[in-house]
């Protein structure tokens, strides 16, 4: 396969980060394709939970949303949302919450609510959805998002969900881990340098002493993404 | 004894101006047909409740039926923003009251169970309680732990779409169940909109599948494909082209008004909407079969 | 990956001396086979939890496995008293902790949902809170109303009998569902005892029917007729003659000991118990068919 | 039909009291047969709820207990007990809770817990079951029980459920209504006189000014009880 896009690298890195995960709560947007790739590569036995009320999904196609009917057909269990939030998430059965985000700060706080003041928003974003409870109840949380000074801000305008449980952020430039209370760059994607990341980060960037380079997507990963999972570029646009 | 009425009758009877209305369904079984009829009857000052104000609430807000929105996630799933709602929120024309999904589900559950509050683990270190004073805490009398609580939500009417119901409103749903059960039990009135109105024996043959009993249902509307462009598990798929196309319509108030004129005000009812949509629209939206299998309840005499 | 083990293995692994054990099932699907194996393995000092300590707990208490009973209704349903338990309670040999049914269900629900308490409307003007200090109140931060709460119940192990499960423990039940789901999610370990161990595809063909996911299940025991003399909807009826006859056995400690010798200590396992019971016993206990019908989940590709 | 027993009269009176009831929560024991008779006579449209998790039962035989499989087959809905207690009973959808009792006092307080002190019981009874929540949440409560000085006591040894919601008590001797805070005799069954009732009541009996006589069981009622509903005398023993 020739080359790869930053989005493809981000999705591949997101999928690889799920190696060893048993139960993943899949959030809205990009996590869906990363999870689909993980299920076909590093985490064949992963169990997928969706806030729409599905446990143990085996989607026969790439879901268009977290409420796609293909998530139900062939799943282990479909239930009301109250049961899912209470007996799976709040009960502590979720190993990993895998979320997207609009805005994120140095401390891992996530904002998906508003840009600007709450009562007079510059931009009204979707809001919490399940993010607030996922952040509090999943054993750990990963965020997958494109990185820029607009999205990586010193202090989020609104804390939709706290950074407390956020352990890893995977972007189109690299990877961050939560270390000593702040997000620290641990991996650079191939072809990206630290200055580029610094440029796209709205706070004084902390870089890990053991900074590593992500392995580029393999041909097999790219083929799965491009030919099997998302030939219509629903997520990879 | 039959509760079967037309959608126009159901909306006229149970959705008065100023009412608190929940058209529930999490991506699945969203009663667009009911939303359109509310627009057709030009209701005003409604408080619309729903975890995920979807395209149907964007249409309703765009048509001017709402005064307030109670919600937890505001977007066109997989597409982007709901522009009519976003305009109304950003301009201050639409009041909002905001929770998380679990919080909204807990609110319906408290309403359904007649509880003064519902406890849940969420909102820790979140700014949501700062902007919504209804998010409070209670201290456990056992270990002293503080836990967040939400207040009951009791809609004046909850409207749900279902795969099947009998004429008394006994309702069965499969696939994603969302919070329709809780929203129905929480409400003063319930309207069930069904793909099929079946013989009571069909319901009674599988009592564990019953989601909502006729006991809490006021009206049953027979409305096949009434969830379009959302989906009905086993009946039809989501019409994703509609959701994608809605983005451009919703961005432009003039286009939105024209859309409402053509598809809602310009159609007498959902049958008219379906006629305009055309039979070809359903090509590719019909799934193959995947039957559940049966279980045996046993005949005990 | 299979979790299928023998009952002897399951009890040896998950029911240690001193454990808090819930063998749940409200009249339906009571795992007598598990109770008998606990007796056979001569467990001691168990805390037995169950809404309705039925004949199986009478047998277990009579055999001396229990130190304490947590319950809400103590009787031989439709017959009278559980004499072994009643003797132990009246003599003070068995400690008790007492709730109402809703209170017990709420306790399991709090355990299952990881809540510090569960609120419910019960115990108003009742003497129960005076004798059970675990029954407390919480004040609503909305309207100031006081409501009773119960603390979470988290068994070390919950054992449930089911009509079917797959080898990973994904479990489906129909008919009376009791509080098995809550008791399973609340527990540290779960043992599922199944009439049938089925292919995972049987479970996945009807995901809305799944009561307990394998995620919380540690062991699966294949044990047809393991709920005798209680019933399994669609499989067999309650053996009422057994319940009636138990009254006289349970009244007399010597007869009870002889019964345990013959039917529990004197049988190697549930297959041995069934052999002794004889095939004729099932005449009249087998219902006619009453199939649920199927629903279509749809094949979406 | 020749004659009738006091138990038959009690069950018939219990059934008739359900005329007009829409939703009845059926308790353990004698209420089962009274409800079965009511469903076939005065209340054909009555909806039956059982704490075992059934709504809208249409039992094809007389249930042996409130957890009989015949209650599920052909019912409108079968569910977990949490749903039933929360969304039906606590929600306020139950018009009538129909219960049995072991001991009852002048104020309608019911004891099904202990005779004697709680910690050193003379007799250990079954306990609350669902009675405590039914008493609090049903719109009204009827009790069906045999009457004697042992069961009709001045003050119950233990209040399992409060008499607050108890509106009617039907016994083998007559019927009582909750009036001015205490149980008042309103009906005498045929052949019973007030002295007999006074003799079987452990407190100074209050008799209604409009005391009436219950109509005796009809032939149709007796035939249903004896031939169709309970030929084996499960409840009528």
Short mmCIF file of C-alpha atoms in Angstrom, two decimals, chain A residues 52-56 71-73 75-81 83-84 88, chain B residues 174-178 209 233, chain C residues 172 181 203 206-211 297:
data_model
loop_
_atom_site.label_atom_id
_atom_site.label_comp_id
_atom_site.label_asym_id
_atom_site.label_seq_id
_atom_site.Cartn_x
_atom_site.Cartn_y
_atom_site.Cartn_z
CA UNK A 52 -27.33 2.50 22.89
CA UNK A 53 -27.81 -0.71 24.87
CA UNK A 54 -25.64 -3.40 23.30
CA UNK A 55 -23.11 -5.75 24.86
CA UNK A 56 -20.96 -8.13 22.81
CA UNK A 71 -24.74 -3.75 16.33
CA UNK A 72 -27.79 -5.61 17.62
CA UNK A 73 -28.15 -8.47 15.18
CA UNK A 75 -24.91 -9.46 19.63
CA UNK A 76 -24.67 -11.24 22.96
CA UNK A 77 -27.17 -8.93 24.66
CA UNK A 78 -29.39 -5.97 23.82
CA UNK A 79 -31.03 -4.11 26.69
CA UNK A 80 -32.39 -0.81 27.89
CA UNK A 81 -29.93 1.99 28.52
CA UNK A 83 -29.48 -1.52 32.60
CA UNK A 84 -26.39 -0.83 30.53
CA UNK A 88 -22.24 -2.72 33.12
CA UNK B 174 -36.81 -5.65 19.92
CA UNK B 175 -33.35 -4.38 19.13
CA UNK B 176 -32.24 -1.19 20.88
CA UNK B 177 -34.69 -0.48 23.71
CA UNK B 178 -33.33 2.95 24.65
CA UNK B 209 -40.95 -9.41 25.16
CA UNK B 233 -34.98 -3.28 13.66
CA UNK C 172 -31.23 -16.70 28.72
CA UNK C 181 -30.14 -10.51 36.95
CA UNK C 203 -28.08 -16.79 22.29
CA UNK C 206 -32.15 -13.27 20.24
CA UNK C 207 -29.98 -10.76 22.12
CA UNK C 208 -32.95 -9.13 23.89
CA UNK C 209 -33.61 -12.45 25.68
CA UNK C 210 -30.20 -12.47 27.39
CA UNK C 211 -30.59 -12.06 31.15
CA UNK C 297 -33.78 -8.78 13.95
#
